[in-house]
C-alpha cells in the first residue's frame, strides 16, 4: 500500500508510525509543517511559518490547496492525519478518501471544550473521516460527547516496543536514589509541581538524583526555577534522546514521575512500567487506566507538592517491597494491552479494508 501521513515530523509518534509501516513493506509519504529528514520516508515539507505547540496556527489553512494538490499527485491508498485540529483539518479540507484521523489528546480532551471554533472544527473533521482512532476509551467518550458516531471510533493504544523497553538490562545504582521524568518541557506536563516536591524532600533523601529527559519551550524557565529552588545539584537536564537511551535511563531509575494535566494515553508511563521503574502519576483518566493507587504505583493530585513529596519519600523508604509487588501486575498489563506490534497489526488490517473499499 501507499500510505500518506499528515503529521508533525518531529514527533516521536509520527516517526514510529512511518518507520513501522515502511518496515512492513509499504510506501510511506509524510506531509508535515516541520522540515525533517527521515530515512526511507518520502517527506514533503510545507512551510507554514513557525508552528506554535500551544495552538493558534491558523496560517496552516492557507496551505490546504497546495496540500490537496500534493495528495492528489501522490494518490495514496490511505490518507491518515495525526492530531484532529491542525493536520486533521487540512486532511478534511482535502476531501480525499479513505481518510483516517487519530486524536492525540488535547485536540479532543481540552480544545473543543474551551473554544466553540475548535468544537466546530472537530465536528467537521470527524464527519469527513472514514475511521477515527483515539488513544484511550476516555478519549472515545469525549468524542461521542462531541457528537461523533461511536461506530466510527476505535481506541488504538500506541503501546511500547518491548524489544527496547524491557527489564533485561535493569541495573540500579547502589549509591543513588534515581528518579526519572521523560515528559517534555511544556505547560501541560506540570513539571513545576515536581520541582517543588523535590525541594521539600531533597534533604530527607541525601542520595537523591533526578534525570530530566525531554525538551520544550519552557526549558530555560525550568533551569532558572531549579536554580532558584536550590536543587540544581540533584537535577540533571539530559535533553531529548533516542528511545534506546530513554530505556537505559529508565532501567537505571528507581522511580518514574509523570504529572501531566491531560493525556490521551501516557506512553511515557507505559515505557517506565515496562522498564520496571515504580510509577507516580497524576490523577487523570489516562493514568488511572493503568495505575491502581497503592498497588502498582501511586496516583497523586495535580496541584499538591506536599503529597507528591510524601509519596516519593514513601517509595524511597519502602522501595524493595513496592518494586516486588508492582512488577508482576505491570508486566501483565504490558503483555495484554500495550504491545506496539500487536496494536499496529490491528491498524494495518483496517488500512487494508478501507483501501479495498475505496479501490481506485
CSV table of C-alpha atoms in Angstrom, one decimal:
chain,number,residue,atom,x,y,z
A,1,UNK,CA,0.0,0.0,0.0
A,2,UNK,CA,0.9,3.6,-0.4
A,3,UNK,CA,0.3,5.4,2.9
A,4,UNK,CA,0.4,9.2,3.3
A,5,UNK,CA,0.6,10.7,6.8
A,6,UNK,CA,-0.3,14.3,7.7
A,7,UNK,CA,1.6,14.8,10.9
A,8,UNK,CA,4.3,16.5,12.9
A,9,UNK,CA,7.6,15.2,11.5
A,10,UNK,CA,9.4,16.0,14.8
A,11,UNK,CA,7.0,13.9,16.9
A,12,UNK,CA,8.4,10.6,18.1
A,13,UNK,CA,5.0,9.1,17.5
A,14,UNK,CA,5.0,10.1,13.8
A,15,UNK,CA,8.5,8.7,13.3
A,16,UNK,CA,7.4,5.4,14.9
A,17,UNK,CA,4.3,5.1,12.7
A,18,UNK,CA,6.3,5.9,9.5
A,19,UNK,CA,9.1,3.6,10.4
A,20,UNK,CA,6.8,0.7,11.3
A,21,UNK,CA,4.8,0.7,8.2
A,22,UNK,CA,7.8,1.3,6.0
A,23,UNK,CA,9.5,-1.8,7.5
A,24,UNK,CA,6.2,-3.7,6.9
A,25,UNK,CA,6.7,-3.1,3.2
A,26,UNK,CA,4.6,-0.1,2.4
A,27,UNK,CA,5.5,3.1,0.6
A,28,UNK,CA,5.3,5.9,3.1
A,29,UNK,CA,4.8,9.6,2.4
A,30,UNK,CA,4.7,12.3,5.2
A,31,UNK,CA,3.3,15.8,4.7
A,32,UNK,CA,4.5,17.9,7.5
A,33,UNK,CA,5.0,21.5,8.6
A,34,UNK,CA,8.3,20.6,10.1
A,35,UNK,CA,11.5,20.5,8.0
A,36,UNK,CA,12.8,17.0,8.8
A,37,UNK,CA,14.6,14.2,7.1
A,38,UNK,CA,13.5,10.6,7.8
A,39,UNK,CA,15.4,7.7,6.2
A,40,UNK,CA,13.4,5.8,3.7
A,41,UNK,CA,10.4,8.1,4.1
A,42,UNK,CA,9.1,10.5,1.3
A,43,UNK,CA,8.9,13.7,3.3
A,44,UNK,CA,7.0,16.6,1.8
A,45,UNK,CA,7.8,19.8,3.8
A,46,UNK,CA,5.2,22.5,3.7
A,47,UNK,CA,6.5,25.9,5.0
A,48,UNK,CA,3.7,27.4,7.1
A,49,UNK,CA,5.9,29.6,9.2
A,50,UNK,CA,6.6,28.9,12.9
A,51,UNK,CA,4.3,26.3,14.4
A,52,UNK,CA,3.2,27.0,17.9
A,53,UNK,CA,2.8,23.9,20.0
A,54,UNK,CA,0.1,25.5,22.1
A,55,UNK,CA,-2.1,26.1,19.1
A,56,UNK,CA,-3.4,29.1,17.2
A,57,UNK,CA,-1.7,28.1,14.0
A,58,UNK,CA,-4.5,29.4,11.7
A,59,UNK,CA,-1.9,30.1,8.9
A,60,UNK,CA,-1.8,26.4,8.0
A,61,UNK,CA,-5.3,26.7,6.5
A,62,UNK,CA,-3.8,28.9,3.8
A,63,UNK,CA,-1.8,25.9,2.7
A,64,UNK,CA,-4.6,23.5,2.2
A,65,UNK,CA,-5.0,23.9,-1.6
A,66,UNK,CA,-1.3,23.2,-2.1
A,67,UNK,CA,-1.6,20.1,0.2
A,68,UNK,CA,-4.7,18.9,-1.6
A,69,UNK,CA,-2.8,19.1,-5.0
A,70,UNK,CA,0.1,17.2,-3.4
A,71,UNK,CA,-2.2,14.5,-2.0
A,72,UNK,CA,-3.9,14.0,-5.4
A,73,UNK,CA,-0.5,13.7,-7.0
A,74,UNK,CA,0.7,11.1,-4.5
A,75,UNK,CA,-2.6,9.2,-4.8
A,76,UNK,CA,-2.2,7.2,-1.6
A,77,UNK,CA,-4.3,4.2,-0.7
A,78,UNK,CA,-4.6,5.7,2.8
A,79,UNK,CA,-4.6,9.3,4.0
A,80,UNK,CA,-4.0,9.4,7.7
A,81,UNK,CA,-3.9,12.6,9.8
A,82,UNK,CA,-2.5,12.7,13.3
A,83,UNK,CA,-4.0,15.4,15.5
A,84,UNK,CA,-7.5,16.5,14.8
A,85,UNK,CA,-7.4,20.3,15.0
A,86,UNK,CA,-4.5,21.0,12.7
A,87,UNK,CA,-3.3,18.2,10.4
A,88,UNK,CA,-6.8,16.7,10.7
A,89,UNK,CA,-8.5,19.9,9.5
A,90,UNK,CA,-6.1,20.1,6.5
A,91,UNK,CA,-6.9,16.5,5.6
A,92,UNK,CA,-10.7,17.1,5.9
A,93,UNK,CA,-10.4,20.1,3.6
A,94,UNK,CA,-8.5,18.0,1.1
A,95,UNK,CA,-11.6,15.8,0.8
A,96,UNK,CA,-9.6,12.6,0.0
A,97,UNK,CA,-10.7,9.1,0.9
A,98,UNK,CA,-10.1,6.8,2.6
A,99,UNK,CA,-9.3,9.3,5.3
A,100,UNK,CA,-8.3,8.4,8.9
A,101,UNK,CA,-7.9,10.8,11.8
A,102,UNK,CA,-6.0,10.0,15.0
A,103,UNK,CA,-6.8,12.1,18.0
A,104,UNK,CA,-3.8,12.5,20.3
A,105,UNK,CA,-5.1,14.2,23.4
A,106,UNK,CA,-5.5,18.0,23.9
A,107,UNK,CA,-7.2,18.2,20.4
A,108,UNK,CA,-10.3,16.4,21.8
A,109,UNK,CA,-9.9,16.5,25.6
A,110,UNK,CA,-9.4,20.2,26.1
A,111,UNK,CA,-9.5,22.4,22.9
A,112,UNK,CA,-13.2,21.8,21.8
A,113,UNK,CA,-14.4,22.3,25.4
A,114,UNK,CA,-12.7,25.7,25.6
A,115,UNK,CA,-13.5,27.1,22.2
A,116,UNK,CA,-16.6,27.0,20.1
A,117,UNK,CA,-14.4,27.3,17.0
A,118,UNK,CA,-12.4,24.2,17.9
A,119,UNK,CA,-15.6,22.3,18.6
A,120,UNK,CA,-16.9,23.1,15.1
A,121,UNK,CA,-13.5,22.1,13.6
A,122,UNK,CA,-13.6,18.8,15.4
A,123,UNK,CA,-17.2,18.0,14.3
A,124,UNK,CA,-16.3,18.9,10.7
A,125,UNK,CA,-13.1,16.8,10.7
A,126,UNK,CA,-14.8,13.8,12.2
A,127,UNK,CA,-17.6,13.9,9.7
A,128,UNK,CA,-15.1,13.7,6.9
A,129,UNK,CA,-13.2,10.8,8.4
A,130,UNK,CA,-13.9,7.2,7.3
A,131,UNK,CA,-12.2,5.9,10.5
A,132,UNK,CA,-11.2,7.6,13.8
A,133,UNK,CA,-8.8,6.4,16.3
A,134,UNK,CA,-8.4,7.6,19.9
A,135,UNK,CA,-5.6,6.7,22.3
A,136,UNK,CA,-7.9,5.6,25.1
A,137,UNK,CA,-11.5,4.9,26.0
A,138,UNK,CA,-11.9,8.2,27.9
A,139,UNK,CA,-11.0,10.0,24.7
A,140,UNK,CA,-13.6,8.0,22.8
A,141,UNK,CA,-16.2,9.1,25.4
A,142,UNK,CA,-15.2,12.7,24.8
A,143,UNK,CA,-15.6,12.3,21.0
A,144,UNK,CA,-19.1,10.8,21.4
A,145,UNK,CA,-19.9,13.7,23.7
A,146,UNK,CA,-19.0,16.0,20.8
A,147,UNK,CA,-21.5,14.2,18.6
A,148,UNK,CA,-19.1,11.8,16.8
A,149,UNK,CA,-20.6,8.5,15.8
A,150,UNK,CA,-19.2,5.9,18.1
A,151,UNK,CA,-19.2,3.2,15.4
A,152,UNK,CA,-16.5,5.2,13.5
A,153,UNK,CA,-14.1,5.2,16.5
A,154,UNK,CA,-11.7,2.6,17.8
A,155,UNK,CA,-9.4,3.1,20.8
A,156,UNK,CA,-5.9,2.2,19.4
A,157,UNK,CA,-3.3,2.5,22.1
A,158,UNK,CA,0.1,3.2,20.5
A,159,UNK,CA,1.8,0.9,23.0
A,160,UNK,CA,5.5,0.2,23.5
A,161,UNK,CA,8.2,-1.6,21.6
A,162,UNK,CA,9.1,-4.3,24.1
A,163,UNK,CA,12.4,-5.0,22.3
A,164,UNK,CA,13.5,-1.6,23.5
A,165,UNK,CA,11.5,-1.1,26.7
A,166,UNK,CA,12.0,-4.0,29.0
A,167,UNK,CA,13.8,-5.0,32.2
A,168,UNK,CA,16.5,-7.1,30.5
A,169,UNK,CA,19.2,-4.6,31.3
A,170,UNK,CA,17.8,-3.2,34.5
A,171,UNK,CA,20.6,-2.3,37.0
A,172,UNK,CA,20.0,0.2,39.8
A,173,UNK,CA,22.9,2.2,41.2
A,174,UNK,CA,23.9,1.4,44.8
A,175,UNK,CA,24.9,4.9,45.8
A,176,UNK,CA,21.9,6.9,44.5
A,177,UNK,CA,18.1,7.0,44.6
A,178,UNK,CA,17.3,7.9,41.0
A,179,UNK,CA,14.0,9.5,39.8
A,180,UNK,CA,13.3,10.0,36.1
A,181,UNK,CA,10.9,12.2,34.1
A,182,UNK,CA,10.6,11.8,30.4
A,183,UNK,CA,7.9,14.4,29.7
A,184,UNK,CA,8.6,17.5,27.5
A,185,UNK,CA,9.0,21.0,28.9
A,186,UNK,CA,5.6,22.4,28.1
A,187,UNK,CA,2.8,23.7,30.4
A,188,UNK,CA,0.6,20.6,30.1
A,189,UNK,CA,3.2,18.4,31.7
A,190,UNK,CA,3.0,20.3,35.1
A,191,UNK,CA,6.7,19.9,35.8
A,192,UNK,CA,7.0,22.8,38.3
A,193,UNK,CA,4.9,20.6,40.7
A,194,UNK,CA,7.7,18.0,40.5
A,195,UNK,CA,10.5,20.5,41.2
A,196,UNK,CA,8.6,21.9,44.2
A,197,UNK,CA,8.3,18.4,45.6
A,198,UNK,CA,12.0,17.7,45.1
A,199,UNK,CA,12.7,20.9,47.1
A,200,UNK,CA,10.7,19.6,50.0
A,201,UNK,CA,12.4,16.2,50.2
A,202,UNK,CA,15.9,17.0,49.0
A,203,UNK,CA,17.4,16.9,52.5
A,204,UNK,CA,15.4,13.8,53.5
A,205,UNK,CA,16.9,11.7,50.7
A,206,UNK,CA,20.6,12.6,50.8
A,207,UNK,CA,21.4,10.5,47.7
A,208,UNK,CA,18.6,11.7,45.5
A,209,UNK,CA,19.2,12.3,41.8
A,210,UNK,CA,16.7,13.5,39.2
A,211,UNK,CA,17.1,12.9,35.5
A,212,UNK,CA,15.0,15.2,33.2
A,213,UNK,CA,14.7,13.8,29.7
A,214,UNK,CA,13.0,16.0,27.1
A,215,UNK,CA,12.9,19.5,25.8
A,216,UNK,CA,10.5,22.2,25.0
A,217,UNK,CA,9.6,25.9,25.2
A,218,UNK,CA,10.0,26.1,29.0
A,219,UNK,CA,13.5,24.7,29.1
A,220,UNK,CA,15.2,27.9,30.1
A,221,UNK,CA,12.5,28.8,32.6
A,222,UNK,CA,12.8,25.4,34.2
A,223,UNK,CA,16.5,25.7,34.6
A,224,UNK,CA,16.1,29.1,36.3
A,225,UNK,CA,13.4,27.6,38.6
A,226,UNK,CA,15.8,24.7,39.6
A,227,UNK,CA,18.5,27.2,40.5
A,228,UNK,CA,16.0,29.4,42.5
A,229,UNK,CA,14.8,26.3,44.4
A,230,UNK,CA,18.4,25.4,45.1
A,231,UNK,CA,18.0,21.8,43.7
A,232,UNK,CA,20.3,22.2,40.7
A,233,UNK,CA,22.9,19.9,42.3
A,234,UNK,CA,20.5,17.0,42.2
A,235,UNK,CA,18.7,17.7,38.9
A,236,UNK,CA,20.3,16.8,35.6
A,237,UNK,CA,18.8,18.1,32.3
A,238,UNK,CA,19.7,15.4,29.8
A,239,UNK,CA,17.7,16.7,26.9
A,240,UNK,CA,15.8,14.8,24.1
A,241,UNK,CA,17.4,11.5,23.4
A,242,UNK,CA,16.5,8.4,21.2
A,243,UNK,CA,14.3,5.7,22.6
A,244,UNK,CA,17.2,3.2,23.5
A,245,UNK,CA,18.7,5.9,25.7
A,246,UNK,CA,15.4,6.6,27.3
A,247,UNK,CA,15.1,2.9,28.1
A,248,UNK,CA,18.6,2.9,29.5
A,249,UNK,CA,17.8,5.8,31.9
A,250,UNK,CA,14.6,4.1,33.0
A,251,UNK,CA,16.4,0.8,33.6
A,252,UNK,CA,18.7,2.7,36.0
A,253,UNK,CA,15.8,4.5,37.8
A,254,UNK,CA,14.0,3.5,41.0
A,255,UNK,CA,11.1,5.9,40.4
A,256,UNK,CA,9.3,7.5,37.4
A,257,UNK,CA,7.2,10.6,37.9
A,258,UNK,CA,4.6,12.0,35.4
A,259,UNK,CA,2.3,14.8,36.4
A,260,UNK,CA,0.6,15.9,33.2
A,261,UNK,CA,-2.7,17.8,33.4
A,262,UNK,CA,-4.0,16.0,30.3
A,263,UNK,CA,-3.0,12.9,28.2
A,264,UNK,CA,-4.6,10.7,25.6
A,265,UNK,CA,-2.6,7.7,26.6
A,266,UNK,CA,0.5,8.2,28.7
A,267,UNK,CA,3.0,6.2,26.6
A,268,UNK,CA,5.9,7.6,28.8
A,269,UNK,CA,4.2,5.9,31.7
A,270,UNK,CA,3.9,2.6,29.8
A,271,UNK,CA,7.6,2.7,28.9
A,272,UNK,CA,8.6,3.2,32.5
A,273,UNK,CA,6.3,0.4,33.7
A,274,UNK,CA,7.9,-1.9,31.1
A,275,UNK,CA,11.4,-1.0,32.4
A,276,UNK,CA,10.5,-1.7,36.0
A,277,UNK,CA,10.6,1.9,37.4
A,278,UNK,CA,8.0,2.4,40.1
A,279,UNK,CA,5.5,5.0,38.8
A,280,UNK,CA,3.9,8.0,40.5
A,281,UNK,CA,1.3,9.6,38.2
A,282,UNK,CA,-1.1,12.5,38.2
A,283,UNK,CA,-4.8,11.9,38.9
A,284,UNK,CA,-6.2,11.9,35.3
A,285,UNK,CA,-8.0,9.2,33.3
A,286,UNK,CA,-5.0,8.5,31.1
A,287,UNK,CA,-3.1,7.4,34.2
A,288,UNK,CA,-5.9,5.8,36.2
A,289,UNK,CA,-6.5,3.3,33.4
A,290,UNK,CA,-3.1,1.8,34.1
A,291,UNK,CA,-2.3,2.6,37.7
A,292,UNK,CA,-4.2,1.2,40.7
A,293,UNK,CA,-3.2,3.6,43.5
A,294,UNK,CA,-1.1,1.8,46.1
A,295,UNK,CA,-0.9,-1.4,44.1
A,296,UNK,CA,1.3,-0.9,41.0
A,297,UNK,CA,2.0,2.8,41.5
A,298,UNK,CA,0.7,5.9,43.2
A,299,UNK,CA,-1.8,8.4,41.9
A,300,UNK,CA,-1.4,12.0,43.2
A,301,UNK,CA,-3.3,15.3,42.9
A,302,UNK,CA,-2.4,17.7,40.2
A,303,UNK,CA,-1.6,20.6,42.5
A,304,UNK,CA,-0.1,19.4,45.8
A,305,UNK,CA,3.7,19.2,46.1
A,306,UNK,CA,3.5,18.1,49.7
A,307,UNK,CA,1.5,14.9,48.8
A,308,UNK,CA,3.9,14.2,46.0
A,309,UNK,CA,6.9,14.7,48.2
A,310,UNK,CA,5.3,12.3,50.8
A,311,UNK,CA,4.8,9.6,48.2
A,312,UNK,CA,8.3,10.0,46.8
A,313,UNK,CA,9.7,9.6,50.4
A,314,UNK,CA,7.5,6.6,51.0
A,315,UNK,CA,8.8,4.9,47.8
A,316,UNK,CA,12.4,5.6,49.0
A,317,UNK,CA,11.8,4.1,52.4
A,318,UNK,CA,9.9,1.0,51.1
A,319,UNK,CA,11.4,0.5,47.7
A,320,UNK,CA,12.2,-3.2,47.7
A,321,UNK,CA,8.7,-4.3,48.8
A,322,UNK,CA,7.0,-1.9,46.4
A,323,UNK,CA,9.1,-2.9,43.4
A,324,UNK,CA,8.4,-6.6,44.0
A,325,UNK,CA,4.7,-6.1,44.4
A,326,UNK,CA,4.2,-4.0,41.2
A,327,UNK,CA,6.5,-5.9,38.8
A,328,UNK,CA,4.1,-8.8,38.1
A,329,UNK,CA,1.0,-6.7,37.5
A,330,UNK,CA,2.7,-4.2,35.3
A,331,UNK,CA,4.3,-6.9,33.2
A,332,UNK,CA,0.8,-8.4,32.7
A,333,UNK,CA,-0.7,-5.1,31.7
A,334,UNK,CA,2.1,-4.6,29.1
A,335,UNK,CA,1.7,-8.0,27.6
A,336,UNK,CA,-2.1,-7.9,27.4
A,337,UNK,CA,-2.7,-4.3,26.2
A,338,UNK,CA,0.4,-2.3,25.4
A,339,UNK,CA,2.4,-4.1,22.8
A,340,UNK,CA,3.1,-1.8,19.8
A,341,UNK,CA,3.4,-4.6,17.2
A,342,UNK,CA,0.1,-6.2,18.2
A,343,UNK,CA,-1.8,-2.8,18.1
A,344,UNK,CA,-0.2,-1.7,14.8
A,345,UNK,CA,-1.2,-5.0,13.2
A,346,UNK,CA,-4.8,-4.1,14.0
A,347,UNK,CA,-4.3,-0.8,12.3
A,348,UNK,CA,-2.7,-2.4,9.2
A,349,UNK,CA,-5.7,-4.8,8.8
A,350,UNK,CA,-8.1,-1.8,9.0
A,351,UNK,CA,-5.9,0.0,6.4
A,352,UNK,CA,-6.4,-2.9,4.0
A,353,UNK,CA,-10.2,-3.0,4.5
A,354,UNK,CA,-10.5,0.7,3.8
A,355,UNK,CA,-8.1,0.7,0.9
A,356,UNK,CA,-10.2,-2.1,-0.7
A,357,UNK,CA,-13.4,-0.2,-0.1
A,358,UNK,CA,-12.1,2.9,-2.0
A,359,UNK,CA,-10.0,0.9,-4.5
A,360,UNK,CA,-9.2,3.3,-7.3
